[in-house]
Amino acid sequence: MSLECGFSQAVITPVPYQTYMDGFGGRLSPAEGIRDELYVKVCAMKLDCKRIAIISFDVCGFSREVSVIIKTHIKYITGLAFEDIIICATHTHAGPSGGLLTVDGIRAEYWHIAGDKAASCVNKAFENCTAGSFNFAFSDELQSKHNRRGDELNDRRVKVGGFYDKDSNLRGIIVNAACHPVIRRDMLYSSDFISVLTANTDVPAIFLQGGCGDINPYAPNLSPDEHIAQLGGELVTAVLNGIEKLKFENKNDVLINLSGISEIPMKFPSKDDVIKTLDILYKEYNELTEPIKKHFKLPEILWHEKALQDGEAPTMNVPLNILVINDIIIITLPFEPLTRTALTIEDMAVAKGFKRENIIVVGYANEVNGYLAPSADISRGGYEMGGAAIWYVLPQCTPESEKAFLQTISDLLKKI
């Protein structure tokens, strides 16, 4: 049997005024309109009896609750096993709440509808399956972005993959790059700069977000729409130029999915400190009168309540997948990974014998458990190293957190 692959996509934009938005903590009301449609896009693969689907959503991310809703619909409608359903978020900050900002909550009905649409898309993608091969290449780099933490680290590369049938027809595209889609900060649904990619490709183009936790768009003299056009244009140019380098090639047919659970040590303050702080926080909250100030105080209360519940040294159990598709490896991370971590993981795959252009590190996959702080950066502090955990209502990373996750990846790589 030959490797077969199929693609499909569908619109999943919520009805305005019915769901809150994820991405920015200062939004106090539901979305008010639509700038551009949000999509679910599917790449379905099969070889012999093995079937796997990668499903990308134009959303900020998924809490565990939302992830289970989506995967349950897909499981029952398609028959796929949970571990063979890999959901990813493009991480747009102008999509419906997926439970990341706990204070906003989710509209469960929307996610059941989105899960049902995704399941139908998966079935359609399998129906579209045809024999062929994937090829990846580096293409033009993205220029309109920077490291918001002031580091020199800024992975500008765009990795472009095309799936070609045996007649050399392009059937679908996978794009891997790293940049926060945070240009749109208003109350309109949008996939941000990724919308330009969707509008300018004739086949489904699945954007797999990389280690963008510290990377933001940067073009200070442009309006939001101009910036989206510029950065999105850079992305489209990279994709089209990359595709020009690719064609069908005969390869050894391989489809492997290694899944696992990583047990990650985390931390909260001591019980005594939490109790003292909660007493102060509740008093401050009750004295506030402006809704926006109460809104910003609430995550602190929820975070300290969570600390009382979980204790000082909780363990976070998170899922991950490593896919091998012919000579390509896709490594999924259920976090907001920073550039340093993503490059470290790429180096691990290089040591295993994979070419850099064929190594796809994907953040915001299956669920999002806050920032995975690089061990080397924790002492520097900052929002990504600790403050963000309050908005996520999750424990903070320790110097051992990233090490534990990387060890899980290392253990899985040994099985290839």
GROMACS .gro file of C-alpha atoms in nm:
model
  416
    1MET     CA    1   0.000   0.000   0.000
    2SER     CA    2   0.108   0.358  -0.072
    3LEU     CA    3   0.075   0.657   0.157
    4GLU     CA    4  -0.250   0.838   0.080
    5CYS     CA    5  -0.349   1.187   0.184
    6GLY     CA    6  -0.657   1.406   0.148
    7PHE     CA    7  -0.747   1.764   0.241
    8SER     CA    8  -1.063   1.958   0.318
    9GLN     CA    9  -1.174   2.278   0.489
   10ALA     CA   10  -1.489   2.448   0.618
   11VAL     CA   11  -1.593   2.779   0.771
   12ILE     CA   12  -1.639   2.774   1.151
   13THR     CA   13  -1.692   3.145   1.222
   14PRO     CA   14  -1.927   3.191   1.519
   15VAL     CA   15  -2.234   3.412   1.502
   16PRO     CA   16  -2.135   3.759   1.634
   17TYR     CA   17  -2.253   3.859   1.982
   18GLN     CA   18  -2.281   3.494   2.091
   19THR     CA   19  -1.929   3.402   2.204
   20TYR     CA   20  -1.647   3.574   2.388
   21MET     CA   21  -1.300   3.598   2.233
   22ASP     CA   22  -0.965   3.459   2.345
   23GLY     CA   23  -0.638   3.645   2.325
   24PHE     CA   24  -0.663   3.976   2.511
   25GLY     CA   25  -0.771   4.007   2.872
   26GLY     CA   26  -0.942   4.345   2.841
   27ARG     CA   27  -1.243   4.233   2.636
   28LEU     CA   28  -1.558   4.252   2.845
   29SER     CA   29  -1.819   4.158   2.584
   30PRO     CA   30  -1.870   3.907   2.300
   31ALA     CA   31  -1.742   3.956   1.946
   32GLU     CA   32  -1.927   4.223   1.748
   33GLY     CA   33  -1.868   4.120   1.388
   34ILE     CA   34  -1.655   3.940   1.131
   35ARG     CA   35  -1.350   4.079   0.950
   36ASP     CA   36  -1.273   3.750   0.775
   37GLU     CA   37  -1.399   3.393   0.810
   38LEU     CA   38  -1.242   3.142   1.047
   39TYR     CA   39  -1.168   2.795   0.909
   40VAL     CA   40  -1.109   2.439   1.015
   41LYS     CA   41  -0.866   2.267   0.779
   42VAL     CA   42  -0.785   1.897   0.767
   43CYS     CA   43  -0.498   1.686   0.641
   44ALA     CA   44  -0.600   1.317   0.658
   45MET     CA   45  -0.344   1.042   0.602
   46LYS     CA   46  -0.365   0.666   0.575
   47LEU     CA   47  -0.126   0.381   0.513
   48ASP     CA   48  -0.239   0.019   0.535
   49CYS     CA   49  -0.474   0.014   0.839
   50LYS     CA   50  -0.331   0.330   0.997
   51ARG     CA   51  -0.534   0.653   0.977
   52ILE     CA   52  -0.431   0.989   1.122
   53ALA     CA   53  -0.580   1.337   1.091
   54ILE     CA   54  -0.422   1.676   1.155
   55ILE     CA   55  -0.695   1.934   1.209
   56SER     CA   56  -0.611   2.305   1.226
   57PHE     CA   57  -0.853   2.562   1.371
   58ASP     CA   58  -0.840   2.939   1.333
   59VAL     CA   59  -0.866   2.989   1.710
   60CYS     CA   60  -0.633   3.096   1.990
   61GLY     CA   61  -0.613   2.753   2.152
   62PHE     CA   62  -0.796   2.482   2.343
   63SER     CA   63  -0.845   2.412   2.710
   64ARG     CA   64  -0.860   2.043   2.796
   65GLU     CA   65  -1.240   2.066   2.818
   66VAL     CA   66  -1.266   2.209   2.466
   67SER     CA   67  -1.014   1.959   2.328
   68VAL     CA   68  -1.221   1.669   2.462
   69ILE     CA   69  -1.541   1.811   2.310
   70ILE     CA   70  -1.381   1.841   1.965
   71LYS     CA   71  -1.204   1.506   1.970
   72THR     CA   72  -1.512   1.323   2.098
   73HIS     CA   73  -1.719   1.442   1.800
   74ILE     CA   74  -1.442   1.342   1.560
   75LYS     CA   75  -1.398   1.003   1.726
   76TYR     CA   76  -1.766   0.908   1.710
   77ILE     CA   77  -1.821   1.029   1.353
   78THR     CA   78  -1.495   0.907   1.195
   79GLY     CA   79  -1.395   0.610   1.409
   80LEU     CA   80  -1.046   0.752   1.467
   81ALA     CA   81  -0.876   0.680   1.798
   82PHE     CA   82  -0.823   0.980   2.027
   83GLU     CA   83  -0.444   0.963   1.990
   84ASP     CA   84  -0.476   0.970   1.609
   85ILE     CA   85  -0.673   1.297   1.619
   86ILE     CA   86  -0.429   1.588   1.635
   87ILE     CA   87  -0.591   1.929   1.670
   88CYS     CA   88  -0.391   2.249   1.635
   89ALA     CA   89  -0.465   2.618   1.674
   90THR     CA   90  -0.330   2.890   1.447
   91HIS     CA   91  -0.334   3.099   1.768
   92THR     CA   92  -0.523   3.396   1.629
   93HIS     CA   93  -0.616   3.636   1.907
   94ALA     CA   94  -0.939   3.723   1.726
   95GLY     CA   95  -1.117   3.391   1.755
   96PRO     CA   96  -1.380   3.246   1.992
   97SER     CA   97  -1.290   3.164   2.350
   98GLY     CA   98  -1.147   2.816   2.380
   99GLY     CA   99  -1.110   2.831   2.756
  100LEU     CA  100  -0.762   2.981   2.773
  101LEU     CA  101  -0.872   3.301   2.946
  102THR     CA  102  -1.069   3.134   3.221
  103VAL     CA  103  -1.249   3.451   3.328
  104ASP     CA  104  -1.431   3.463   2.993
  105GLY     CA  105  -1.549   3.105   2.991
  106ILE     CA  106  -1.657   2.916   2.681
  107ARG     CA  107  -1.982   2.871   2.494
  108ALA     CA  108  -1.992   2.492   2.487
  109GLU     CA  109  -2.260   2.484   2.219
  110TYR     CA  110  -2.026   2.656   1.974
  111TRP     CA  111  -1.752   2.400   2.033
  112HIS     CA  112  -1.992   2.109   1.982
  113ILE     CA  113  -2.095   2.265   1.650
  114ALA     CA  114  -1.729   2.324   1.556
  115GLY     CA  115  -1.641   1.968   1.656
  116ASP     CA  116  -1.922   1.833   1.439
  117LYS     CA  117  -1.806   2.042   1.141
  118ALA     CA  118  -1.448   1.928   1.197
  119ALA     CA  119  -1.559   1.565   1.203
  120SER     CA  120  -1.741   1.607   0.871
  121CYS     CA  121  -1.427   1.771   0.730
  122VAL     CA  122  -1.216   1.476   0.844
  123ASN     CA  123  -1.450   1.232   0.668
  124LYS     CA  124  -1.438   1.443   0.353
  125ALA     CA  125  -1.059   1.456   0.365
  126PHE     CA  126  -1.041   1.077   0.389
  127GLU     CA  127  -1.281   1.052   0.094
  128ASN     CA  128  -1.040   1.278  -0.099
  129CYS     CA  129  -0.738   1.063  -0.018
  130THR     CA  130  -0.508   0.977  -0.305
  131ALA     CA  131  -0.164   0.818  -0.325
  132GLY     CA  132   0.131   1.054  -0.338
  133SER     CA  133   0.413   1.206  -0.136
  134PHE     CA  134   0.494   1.502   0.086
  135ASN     CA  135   0.790   1.727   0.016
  136PHE     CA  136   0.909   2.020   0.227
  137ALA     CA  137   1.147   2.306   0.158
  138PHE     CA  138   1.267   2.628   0.319
  139SER     CA  139   1.136   2.938   0.147
  140ASP     CA  140   1.149   3.317   0.184
  141GLU     CA  141   1.174   3.444   0.540
  142LEU     CA  142   0.922   3.661   0.728
  143GLN     CA  143   1.056   4.010   0.798
  144SER     CA  144   0.768   4.197   0.966
  145LYS     CA  145   0.809   4.042   1.312
  146HIS     CA  146   1.036   4.067   1.616
  147ASN     CA  147   1.118   3.905   1.948
  148ARG     CA  148   0.904   4.092   2.198
  149ARG     CA  149   1.137   3.993   2.488
  150GLY     CA  150   1.424   4.178   2.324
  151ASP     CA  151   1.621   3.863   2.237
  152GLU     CA  152   1.811   3.820   1.915
  153LEU     CA  153   1.633   3.486   1.873
  154ASN     CA  154   1.377   3.520   1.594
  155ASP     CA  155   1.321   3.222   1.368
  156ARG     CA  156   1.217   3.391   1.044
  157ARG     CA  157   1.213   3.071   0.838
  158VAL     CA  158   0.905   2.943   0.659
  159LYS     CA  159   0.884   2.570   0.594
  160VAL     CA  160   0.651   2.485   0.308
  161GLY     CA  161   0.524   2.137   0.234
  162GLY     CA  162   0.317   2.017  -0.057
  163PHE     CA  163   0.139   1.687  -0.101
  164TYR     CA  164   0.155   1.577  -0.465
  165ASP     CA  165  -0.030   1.288  -0.623
  166LYS     CA  166   0.148   1.054  -0.864
  167ASP     CA  167   0.058   1.281  -1.156
  168SER     CA  168   0.241   1.567  -0.978
  169ASN     CA  169  -0.084   1.753  -0.898
  170LEU     CA  170  -0.068   1.961  -0.581
  171ARG     CA  171  -0.347   1.843  -0.348
  172GLY     CA  172  -0.275   2.036  -0.030
  173ILE     CA  173  -0.021   2.254   0.150
  174ILE     CA  174   0.125   2.257   0.501
  175VAL     CA  175   0.300   2.573   0.622
  176ASN     CA  176   0.510   2.600   0.938
  177ALA     CA  177   0.623   2.940   1.069
  178ALA     CA  178   0.637   3.124   1.401
  179CYS     CA  179   0.462   3.454   1.469
  180HIS     CA  180   0.178   3.557   1.700
  181PRO     CA  181  -0.138   3.652   1.506
  182VAL     CA  182  -0.209   3.954   1.727
  183ILE     CA  183  -0.250   4.238   1.476
  184ARG     CA  184  -0.629   4.250   1.512
  185ARG     CA  185  -0.714   4.372   1.862
  186ASP     CA  186  -1.072   4.483   1.804
  187MET     CA  187  -1.398   4.291   1.851
  188LEU     CA  188  -1.414   4.134   1.505
  189TYR     CA  189  -1.347   3.768   1.431
  190SER     CA  190  -1.037   3.723   1.217
  191SER     CA  191  -0.760   3.474   1.149
  192ASP     CA  192  -0.530   3.777   1.135
  193PHE     CA  193  -0.241   3.763   0.884
  194ILE     CA  194  -0.319   3.396   0.814
  195SER     CA  195  -0.636   3.514   0.637
  196VAL     CA  196  -0.417   3.630   0.347
  197LEU     CA  197  -0.284   3.277   0.305
  198THR     CA  198  -0.633   3.129   0.298
  199ALA     CA  199  -0.751   3.383   0.040
  200ASN     CA  200  -0.457   3.329  -0.195
  201THR     CA  201  -0.418   2.953  -0.225
  202ASP     CA  202  -0.621   2.731  -0.458
  203VAL     CA  203  -0.591   2.420  -0.238
  204PRO     CA  204  -0.629   2.394   0.142
  205ALA     CA  205  -0.323   2.551   0.306
  206ILE     CA  206  -0.287   2.438   0.667
  207PHE     CA  207  -0.088   2.678   0.886
  208LEU     CA  208   0.091   2.501   1.172
  209GLN     CA  209   0.204   2.757   1.427
  210GLY     CA  210   0.558   2.708   1.557
  211GLY     CA  211   0.749   2.838   1.860
  212CYS     CA  212   0.602   3.187   1.853
  213GLY     CA  213   0.556   3.246   2.227
  214ASP     CA  214   0.802   3.536   2.220
  215ILE     CA  215   0.751   3.648   1.857
  216ASN     CA  216   0.510   3.926   1.756
  217PRO     CA  217   0.432   4.103   1.428
  218TYR     CA  218   0.627   4.427   1.396
  219ALA     CA  219   0.554   4.716   1.159
  220PRO     CA  220   0.497   5.024   1.379
  221ASN     CA  221   0.403   5.264   1.100
  222LEU     CA  222   0.126   5.054   0.948
  223SER     CA  223  -0.244   5.033   1.031
  224PRO     CA  224  -0.373   4.688   1.138
  225ASP     CA  225  -0.515   4.613   0.793
  226GLU     CA  226  -0.195   4.731   0.624
  227HIS     CA  227   0.013   4.519   0.860
  228ILE     CA  228  -0.201   4.212   0.794
  229ALA     CA  229  -0.160   4.268   0.421
  230GLN     CA  230   0.217   4.307   0.456
  231LEU     CA  231   0.290   4.013   0.686
  232GLY     CA  232   0.029   3.796   0.518
  233GLY     CA  233   0.176   3.891   0.181
  234GLU     CA  234   0.522   3.782   0.299
  235LEU     CA  235   0.373   3.449   0.406
  236VAL     CA  236   0.192   3.394   0.075
  237THR     CA  237   0.505   3.482  -0.123
  238ALA     CA  238   0.705   3.233   0.081
  239VAL     CA  239   0.443   2.962   0.027
  240LEU     CA  240   0.412   3.016  -0.348
  241ASN     CA  241   0.788   3.034  -0.396
  242GLY     CA  242   0.836   2.726  -0.180
  243ILE     CA  243   0.581   2.525  -0.375
  244GLU     CA  244   0.771   2.607  -0.695
  245LYS     CA  245   1.064   2.405  -0.558
  246LEU     CA  246   0.859   2.092  -0.494
  247LYS     CA  247   0.713   1.803  -0.695
  248PHE     CA  248   0.612   1.438  -0.652
  249GLU     CA  249   0.894   1.204  -0.553
  250ASN     CA  250   0.890   0.831  -0.495
  251LYS     CA  251   0.964   0.767  -0.128
  252ASN     CA  252   0.955   0.486   0.122
  253ASP     CA  253   0.601   0.494   0.258
  254VAL     CA  254   0.603   0.551   0.634
  255LEU     CA  255   0.326   0.665   0.869
  256ILE     CA  256   0.403   0.645   1.240
  257ASN     CA  257   0.224   0.816   1.528
  258LEU     CA  258   0.398   0.804   1.865
  259SER     CA  259   0.185   0.949   2.144
  260GLY     CA  260   0.269   0.998   2.507
  261ILE     CA  261   0.202   1.183   2.831
  262SER     CA  262   0.469   1.405   2.982
  263GLU     CA  263   0.469   1.450   3.360
  264ILE     CA  264   0.593   1.802   3.423
  265PRO     CA  265   0.686   1.944   3.766
  266MET     CA  266   0.531   2.284   3.830
  267LYS     CA  267   0.499   2.522   4.125
  268PHE     CA  268   0.264   2.746   4.322
  269PRO     CA  269   0.346   2.971   4.622
  270SER     CA  270   0.336   2.824   4.971
  271LYS     CA  271  -0.005   2.766   5.130
  272ASP     CA  272   0.057   3.033   5.394
  273ASP     CA  273   0.149   3.294   5.133
  274VAL     CA  274  -0.155   3.203   4.922
  275ILE     CA  275  -0.395   3.240   5.213
  276LYS     CA  276  -0.250   3.579   5.307
  277THR     CA  277  -0.266   3.702   4.949
  278LEU     CA  278  -0.623   3.580   4.898
  279ASP     CA  279  -0.738   3.780   5.198
  280ILE     CA  280  -0.593   4.094   5.039
  281LEU     CA  281  -0.725   4.013   4.691
  282TYR     CA  282  -1.084   3.960   4.801
  283LYS     CA  283  -1.081   4.287   4.993
  284GLU     CA  284  -0.940   4.472   4.693
  285TYR     CA  285  -1.193   4.310   4.460
  286ASN     CA  286  -1.488   4.409   4.679
  287GLU     CA  287  -1.367   4.768   4.695
  288LEU     CA  288  -1.340   4.804   4.318
  289THR     CA  289  -1.630   4.961   4.131
  290GLU     CA  290  -1.514   4.974   3.768
  291PRO     CA  291  -1.595   4.650   3.575
  292ILE     CA  292  -1.262   4.650   3.390
  293LYS     CA  293  -1.065   4.667   3.715
  294LYS     CA  294  -1.269   4.383   3.866
  295HIS     CA  295  -1.212   4.188   3.545
  296PHE     CA  296  -0.834   4.219   3.576
  297LYS     CA  297  -0.836   4.136   3.948
  298LEU     CA  298  -1.041   3.817   3.909
  299PRO     CA  299  -0.768   3.601   3.746
  300GLU     CA  300  -0.544   3.667   4.045
  301ILE     CA  301  -0.816   3.538   4.278
  302LEU     CA  302  -0.883   3.231   4.064
  303TRP     CA  303  -0.511   3.156   4.039
  304HIS     CA  304  -0.459   3.166   4.415
  305GLU     CA  305  -0.769   2.952   4.470
  306LYS     CA  306  -0.622   2.702   4.225
  307ALA     CA  307  -0.297   2.710   4.422
  308LEU     CA  308  -0.484   2.613   4.740
  309GLN     CA  309  -0.647   2.326   4.555
  310ASP     CA  310  -0.335   2.185   4.386
  311GLY     CA  311  -0.063   2.248   4.649
  312GLU     CA  312   0.286   2.392   4.617
  313ALA     CA  313   0.438   2.136   4.378
  314PRO     CA  314   0.173   2.003   4.140
  315THR     CA  315   0.252   1.781   3.842
  316MET     CA  316   0.102   1.871   3.506
  317ASN     CA  317   0.031   1.576   3.277
  318VAL     CA  318   0.020   1.686   2.913
  319PRO     CA  319  -0.021   1.497   2.582
  320LEU     CA  320   0.208   1.507   2.282
  321ASN     CA  321   0.245   1.335   1.946
  322ILE     CA  322   0.539   1.269   1.718
  323LEU     CA  323   0.436   1.191   1.361
  324VAL     CA  324   0.670   1.046   1.102
  325ILE     CA  325   0.538   1.080   0.745
  326ASN     CA  326   0.791   0.936   0.502
  327ASP     CA  327   1.105   1.145   0.577
  328ILE     CA  328   0.913   1.421   0.760
  329ILE     CA  329   0.871   1.450   1.137
  330ILE     CA  330   0.601   1.657   1.311
  331ILE     CA  331   0.640   1.716   1.685
  332THR     CA  332   0.340   1.863   1.869
  333LEU     CA  333   0.359   2.075   2.185
  334PRO     CA  334   0.056   2.141   2.410
  335PHE     CA  335   0.200   2.478   2.517
  336GLU     CA  336   0.289   2.825   2.403
  337PRO     CA  337   0.652   2.737   2.318
  338LEU     CA  338   0.918   3.003   2.289
  339THR     CA  339   1.179   3.019   2.013
  340ARG     CA  340   1.457   2.870   2.225
  341THR     CA  341   1.254   2.559   2.310
  342ALA     CA  342   1.137   2.505   1.951
  343LEU     CA  343   1.495   2.527   1.820
  344THR     CA  344   1.617   2.285   2.088
  345ILE     CA  345   1.355   2.032   1.979
  346GLU     CA  346   1.452   2.079   1.615
  347ASP     CA  347   1.815   2.006   1.707
  348MET     CA  348   1.702   1.685   1.877
  349ALA     CA  349   1.531   1.572   1.557
  350VAL     CA  350   1.839   1.663   1.350
  351ALA     CA  351   2.045   1.439   1.577
  352LYS     CA  352   1.800   1.163   1.493
  353GLY     CA  353   1.880   1.205   1.124
  354PHE     CA  354   1.601   1.432   0.995
  355LYS     CA  355   1.674   1.727   0.767
  356ARG     CA  356   1.587   2.067   0.915
  357GLU     CA  357   1.339   2.152   0.641
  358ASN     CA  358   1.154   1.828   0.721
  359ILE     CA  359   1.123   1.898   1.096
  360ILE     CA  360   0.792   2.063   1.189
  361VAL     CA  361   0.763   2.177   1.551
  362VAL     CA  362   0.399   2.268   1.625
  363GLY     CA  363   0.281   2.465   1.925
  364TYR     CA  364  -0.078   2.504   2.049
  365ALA     CA  365  -0.150   2.139   1.968
  366ASN     CA  366  -0.419   1.921   2.132
  367GLU     CA  367  -0.446   2.162   2.426
  368VAL     CA  368  -0.266   2.473   2.548
  369ASN     CA  369  -0.118   2.469   2.898
  370GLY     CA  370   0.032   2.815   2.912
  371TYR     CA  371   0.392   2.902   2.830
  372LEU     CA  372   0.659   2.633   2.853
  373ALA     CA  373   0.932   2.851   3.001
  374PRO     CA  374   1.285   2.758   2.886
  375SER     CA  375   1.495   2.657   3.184
  376ALA     CA  376   1.768   2.903   3.079
  377ASP     CA  377   1.524   3.196   3.076
  378ILE     CA  378   1.328   3.155   3.400
  379SER     CA  379   1.564   3.368   3.607
  380ARG     CA  380   1.501   3.660   3.366
  381GLY     CA  381   1.136   3.672   3.468
  382GLY     CA  382   0.875   3.856   3.269
  383TYR     CA  383   0.523   3.781   3.154
  384GLU     CA  384   0.604   3.457   2.972
  385MET     CA  385   0.803   3.320   3.266
  386GLY     CA  386   0.536   3.366   3.530
  387GLY     CA  387   0.269   3.634   3.493
  388ALA     CA  388   0.091   3.461   3.206
  389ALA     CA  389   0.017   3.163   3.430
  390ILE     CA  390  -0.226   3.381   3.625
  391TRP     CA  391  -0.438   3.445   3.315
  392TYR     CA  392  -0.425   3.075   3.228
  393VAL     CA  393  -0.498   2.985   3.594
  394LEU     CA  394  -0.217   2.729   3.578
  395PRO     CA  395   0.090   2.667   3.795
  396GLN     CA  396   0.419   2.828   3.699
  397CYS     CA  397   0.713   2.652   3.540
  398THR     CA  398   1.019   2.550   3.741
  399PRO     CA  399   1.373   2.509   3.601
  400GLU     CA  400   1.286   2.138   3.567
  401SER     CA  401   0.964   2.183   3.367
  402GLU     CA  402   1.112   2.219   3.020
  403LYS     CA  403   1.373   1.952   3.096
  404ALA     CA  404   1.098   1.701   3.181
  405PHE     CA  405   0.910   1.773   2.858
  406LEU     CA  406   1.225   1.750   2.646
  407GLN     CA  407   1.305   1.417   2.812
  408THR     CA  408   0.966   1.281   2.706
  409ILE     CA  409   1.036   1.387   2.348
  410SER     CA  410   1.379   1.224   2.367
  411ASP     CA  411   1.224   0.900   2.491
  412LEU     CA  412   0.973   0.897   2.205
  413LEU     CA  413   1.242   0.975   1.946
  414LYS     CA  414   1.431   0.665   2.057
  415LYS     CA  415   1.135   0.455   1.938
  416ILE     CA  416   1.168   0.569   1.576
   0.00000   0.00000   0.00000
